XYZ file of C-alpha atoms in Angstrom:
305
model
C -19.214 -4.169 -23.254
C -20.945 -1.598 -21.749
C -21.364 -1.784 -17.628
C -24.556 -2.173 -15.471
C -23.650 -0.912 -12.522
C -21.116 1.502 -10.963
C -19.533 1.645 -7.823
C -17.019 4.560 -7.677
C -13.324 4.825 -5.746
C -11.315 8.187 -6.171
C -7.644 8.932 -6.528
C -4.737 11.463 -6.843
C -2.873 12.645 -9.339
C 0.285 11.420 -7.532
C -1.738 7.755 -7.568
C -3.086 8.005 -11.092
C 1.126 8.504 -12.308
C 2.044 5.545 -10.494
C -0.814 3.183 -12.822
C 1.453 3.943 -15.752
C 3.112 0.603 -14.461
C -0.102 -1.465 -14.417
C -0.015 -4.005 -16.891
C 3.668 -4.953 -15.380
C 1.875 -5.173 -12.225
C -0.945 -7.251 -13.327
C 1.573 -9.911 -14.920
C 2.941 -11.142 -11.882
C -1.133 -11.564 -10.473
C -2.395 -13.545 -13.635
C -5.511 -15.854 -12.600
C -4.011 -19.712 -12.552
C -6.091 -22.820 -12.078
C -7.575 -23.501 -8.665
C -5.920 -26.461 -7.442
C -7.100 -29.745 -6.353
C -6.614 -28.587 -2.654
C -7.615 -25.402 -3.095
C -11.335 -23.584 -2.105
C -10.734 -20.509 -4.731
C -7.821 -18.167 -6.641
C -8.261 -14.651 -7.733
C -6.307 -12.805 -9.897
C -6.251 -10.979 -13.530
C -7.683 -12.341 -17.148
C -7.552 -10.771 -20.246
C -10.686 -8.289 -20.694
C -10.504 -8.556 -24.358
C -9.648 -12.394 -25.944
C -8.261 -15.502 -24.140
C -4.946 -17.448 -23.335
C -1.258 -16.499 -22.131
C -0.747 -14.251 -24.684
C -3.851 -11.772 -24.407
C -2.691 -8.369 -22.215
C -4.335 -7.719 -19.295
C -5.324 -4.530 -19.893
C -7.085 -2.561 -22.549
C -6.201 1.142 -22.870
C -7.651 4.068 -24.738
C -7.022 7.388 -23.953
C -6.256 8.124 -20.364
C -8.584 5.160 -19.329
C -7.557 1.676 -18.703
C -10.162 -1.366 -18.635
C -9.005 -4.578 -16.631
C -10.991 -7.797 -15.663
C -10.549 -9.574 -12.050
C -11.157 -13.278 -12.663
C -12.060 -15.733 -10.017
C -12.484 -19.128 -9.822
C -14.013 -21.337 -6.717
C -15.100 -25.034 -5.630
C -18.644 -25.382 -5.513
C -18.776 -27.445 -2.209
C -21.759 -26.886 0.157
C -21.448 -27.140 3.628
C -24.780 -28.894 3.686
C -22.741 -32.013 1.345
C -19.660 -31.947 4.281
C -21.932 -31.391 7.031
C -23.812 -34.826 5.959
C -21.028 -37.009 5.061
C -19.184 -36.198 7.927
C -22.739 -36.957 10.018
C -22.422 -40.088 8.409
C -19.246 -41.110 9.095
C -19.389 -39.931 13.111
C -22.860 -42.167 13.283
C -20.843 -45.391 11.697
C -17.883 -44.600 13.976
C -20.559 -44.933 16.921
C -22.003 -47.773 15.902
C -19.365 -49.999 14.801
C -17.038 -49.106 17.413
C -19.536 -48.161 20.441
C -18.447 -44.672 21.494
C -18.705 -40.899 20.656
C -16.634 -38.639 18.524
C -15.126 -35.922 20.269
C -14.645 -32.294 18.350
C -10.675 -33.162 17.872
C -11.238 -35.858 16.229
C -14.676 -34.365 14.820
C -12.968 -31.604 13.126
C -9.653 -34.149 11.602
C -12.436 -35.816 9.881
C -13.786 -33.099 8.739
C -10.592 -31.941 6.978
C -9.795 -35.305 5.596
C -13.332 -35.023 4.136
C -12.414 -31.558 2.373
C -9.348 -33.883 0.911
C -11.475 -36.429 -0.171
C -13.915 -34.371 -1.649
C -12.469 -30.860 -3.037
C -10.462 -32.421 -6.349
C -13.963 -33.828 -7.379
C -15.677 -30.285 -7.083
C -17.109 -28.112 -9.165
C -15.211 -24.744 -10.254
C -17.168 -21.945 -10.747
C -15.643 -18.734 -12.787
C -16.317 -15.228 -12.427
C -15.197 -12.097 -13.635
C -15.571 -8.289 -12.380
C -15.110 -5.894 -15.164
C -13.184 -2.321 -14.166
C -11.407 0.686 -15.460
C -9.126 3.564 -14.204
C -9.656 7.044 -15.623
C -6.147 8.279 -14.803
C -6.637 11.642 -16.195
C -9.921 12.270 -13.616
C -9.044 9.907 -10.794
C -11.842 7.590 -10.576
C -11.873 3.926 -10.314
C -15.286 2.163 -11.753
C -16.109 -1.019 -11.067
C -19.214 -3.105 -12.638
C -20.916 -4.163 -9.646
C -23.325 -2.925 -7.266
C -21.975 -5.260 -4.423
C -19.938 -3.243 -1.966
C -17.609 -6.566 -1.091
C -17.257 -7.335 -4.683
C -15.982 -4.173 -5.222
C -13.644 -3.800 -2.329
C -12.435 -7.467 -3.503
C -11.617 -6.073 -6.952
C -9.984 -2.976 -5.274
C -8.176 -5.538 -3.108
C -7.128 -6.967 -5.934
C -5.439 -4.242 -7.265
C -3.633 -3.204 -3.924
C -2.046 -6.818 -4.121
C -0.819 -6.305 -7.363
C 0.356 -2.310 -6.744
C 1.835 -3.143 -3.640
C -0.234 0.292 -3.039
C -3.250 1.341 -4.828
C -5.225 4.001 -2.529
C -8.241 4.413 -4.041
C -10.561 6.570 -1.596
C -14.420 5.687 -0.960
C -17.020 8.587 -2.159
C -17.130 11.571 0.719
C -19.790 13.236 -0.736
C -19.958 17.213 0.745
C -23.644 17.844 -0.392
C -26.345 14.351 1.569
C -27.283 12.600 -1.099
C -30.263 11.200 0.169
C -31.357 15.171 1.300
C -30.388 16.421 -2.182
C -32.450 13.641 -3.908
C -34.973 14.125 -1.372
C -35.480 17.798 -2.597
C -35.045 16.911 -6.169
C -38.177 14.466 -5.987
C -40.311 17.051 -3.696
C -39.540 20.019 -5.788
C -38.716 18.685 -9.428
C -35.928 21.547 -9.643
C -33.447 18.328 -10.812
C -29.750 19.731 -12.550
C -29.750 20.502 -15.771
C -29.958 17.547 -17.884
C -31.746 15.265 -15.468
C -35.099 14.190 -15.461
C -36.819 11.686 -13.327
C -37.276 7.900 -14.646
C -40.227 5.746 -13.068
C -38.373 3.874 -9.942
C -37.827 5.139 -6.534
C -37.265 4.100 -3.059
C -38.470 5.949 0.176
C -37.447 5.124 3.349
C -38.535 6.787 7.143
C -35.018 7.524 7.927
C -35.795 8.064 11.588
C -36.176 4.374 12.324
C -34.460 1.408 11.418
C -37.420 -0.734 11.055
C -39.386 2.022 9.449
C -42.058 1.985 6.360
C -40.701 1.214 2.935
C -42.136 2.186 -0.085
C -40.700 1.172 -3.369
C -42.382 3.068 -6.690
C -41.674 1.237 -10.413
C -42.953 1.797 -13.623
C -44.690 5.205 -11.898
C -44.706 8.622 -12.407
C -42.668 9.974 -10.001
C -44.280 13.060 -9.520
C -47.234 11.596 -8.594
C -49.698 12.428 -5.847
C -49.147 9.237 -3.836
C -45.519 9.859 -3.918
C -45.766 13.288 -2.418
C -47.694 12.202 0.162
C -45.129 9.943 1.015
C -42.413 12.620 0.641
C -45.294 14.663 3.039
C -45.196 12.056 5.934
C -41.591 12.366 6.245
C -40.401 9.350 4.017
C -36.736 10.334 2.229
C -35.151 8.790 -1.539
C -33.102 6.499 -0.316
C -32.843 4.934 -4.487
C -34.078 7.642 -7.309
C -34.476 6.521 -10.816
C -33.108 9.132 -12.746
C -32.156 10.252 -17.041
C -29.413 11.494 -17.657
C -29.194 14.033 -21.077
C -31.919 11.440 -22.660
C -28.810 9.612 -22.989
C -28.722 6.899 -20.638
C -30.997 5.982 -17.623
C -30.074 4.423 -13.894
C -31.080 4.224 -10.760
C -28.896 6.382 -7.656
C -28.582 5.270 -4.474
C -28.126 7.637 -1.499
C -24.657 5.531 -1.174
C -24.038 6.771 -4.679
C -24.099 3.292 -6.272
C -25.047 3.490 -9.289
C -27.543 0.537 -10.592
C -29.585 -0.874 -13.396
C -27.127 1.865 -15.481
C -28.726 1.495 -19.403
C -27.785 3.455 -21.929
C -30.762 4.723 -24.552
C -31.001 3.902 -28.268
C -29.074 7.691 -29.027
C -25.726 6.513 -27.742
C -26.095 2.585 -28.936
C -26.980 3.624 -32.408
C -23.648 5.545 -32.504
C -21.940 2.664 -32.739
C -22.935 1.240 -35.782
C -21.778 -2.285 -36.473
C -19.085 -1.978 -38.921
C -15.948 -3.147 -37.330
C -13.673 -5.563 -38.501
C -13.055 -7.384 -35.387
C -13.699 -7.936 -31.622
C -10.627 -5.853 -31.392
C -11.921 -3.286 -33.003
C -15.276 -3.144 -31.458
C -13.936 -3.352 -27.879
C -12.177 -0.617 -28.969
C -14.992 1.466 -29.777
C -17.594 0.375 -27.246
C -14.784 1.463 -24.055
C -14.275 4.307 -25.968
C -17.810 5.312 -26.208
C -18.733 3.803 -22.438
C -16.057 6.194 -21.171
C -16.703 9.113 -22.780
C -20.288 9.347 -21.742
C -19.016 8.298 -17.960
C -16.776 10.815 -18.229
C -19.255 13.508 -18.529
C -21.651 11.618 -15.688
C -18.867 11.101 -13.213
C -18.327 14.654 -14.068
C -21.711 15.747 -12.906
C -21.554 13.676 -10.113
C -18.906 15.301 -8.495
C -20.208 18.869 -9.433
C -23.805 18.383 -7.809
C -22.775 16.018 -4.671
C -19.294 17.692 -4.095
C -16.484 14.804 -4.545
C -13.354 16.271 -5.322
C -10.620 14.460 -6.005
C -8.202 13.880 -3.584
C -4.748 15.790 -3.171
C -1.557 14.941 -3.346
C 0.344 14.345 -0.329
């Protein structure tokens, strides 16, 4: 189960004590049915088997794996807009007059009525774990609302959850910028074969996007030359695993190599048993990226108080 993509919240000590109550928390904000009437629910599923009985959370070590389900009517505007087009242009001609917007909108919402039990649900699920022990949050998405809806989420079913955005001390898009021109990179990091460069001195400046390329080419530096800055840097991190940074330190397109897949072997018993060993193994190599993360693009943790 191992994520694509990583979008990162930070938290305190004080914060990461108070998650010992979790799964009590999550029981009360279980995912139910979407009902006849209703658009969408949210809430929490199982991220390991189905049904009542199944916890909501997954734990091992200090590191705690939950799911955020969702379900929602699939009901186009385009389908309401139409029927309720077709029902002003009958009212008009059978009964000779216009609709005004009072009565315009009632229709509309006895249309929603008519129409919303016979919908389509669609399901969802956002993967995420707590490292209590380090303070992060990681969520599986590269989608800034989806994550702040999962983080939501988790504030509804707190009562208080506050989880920090990045505040990175070092620019990432000047420190990638630098890593690209120069190829000094951290220890441990090489350049993949994907990049984005953006003139950051205009909004509707020149893009270029670089994949399957060596990134220290000559057309790249030229591009670096005429003033262009990474705004997305595929990178490698200890030949381990391979993604793609963004200069808002989104991690994307996160794949890890054959190295750390092969140490899995498939000898377990059970799902159980190789959930167990596949968030074990995901979070242990996190660990040591999230680690390096905050060493060369300064995010410490936040305090207490």
């Amino acid at each position: 189960m191992f994520f694509r993509n990583l979008t990162l919240f930070r938290f305190s000590p004080a914060v990461a004590e108070d998650l010992n109550r979790l799964e009590e928390a999550l029981a009360e904000h279980r995912l139910r049915p979407c009902g006849p009437l209703e658009m969408g629910t949210k809430g929490f599923v199982p991220p390991v088997g189905r049904g009542e009985e199944a916890p909501l959370i997954h734990a091992v070590k200090a590191c705690t794996l939950v799911s955020v389900g969702s379900e929602d009517k699939l009901l186009p505007s385009a389908v309401v807009n139409d029927e309720l087009q077709r029902k002003v242009q009958k009212i008009a001609e059978e009964e000779g007059r216009k609709v005004g917007g009072r009565e315009r909108k009632r229709l509309k919402e006895d249309l929603l009525t008519e129409l919303l039990p016979r919908a389509f649900v669609r399901s969802s699920r956002l993967s995420a774990y707590v490292d209590k022990r380090h303070g992060w949050l990681v969520l599986d998405t590269s989608s800034r609302k989806s994550a702040e809806n999962g983080l939501t989420q988790m504030r509804e079913a707190l009562g208080s959850f506050p989880a920090v955005p990045l505040a990175p001390e070092e620019g990432p898009r000047v420190l990638m910028t630098d890593w690209l021109a120069t190829g000094n990179l951290p220890g441990g990091l090489t350049l993949g074969d994907e990049c984005e460069l953006r003139d950051p001195a205009t909004a509707t400046g020149a893009i270029a996007r670089c994949r399957r390329q060596e990134l220290d080419s000559e057309e790249v530096k030229e591009h670096l030359r005429n003033g262009k800055q990474v705004f997305q840097l595929g990178l490698v991190f200890d030949d381990r695993m391979s993604f793609v940074l963004g200069e808002d330190l989104v991690v994307r397109k996160l794949k890890f190599l054959d190295v750390v897949t092969d140490e899995m072997g498939d000898s377990h018993q059970d799902a159980a048993a190789e959930m167990d060993a596949s968030f074990a193994l995901l979070t242990l190599e996190l660990e040591r990226l999230l680690g390096k993360l905050e060493e060369w693009f300064g995010l410490p943790r936040p305090a207490d108080g």
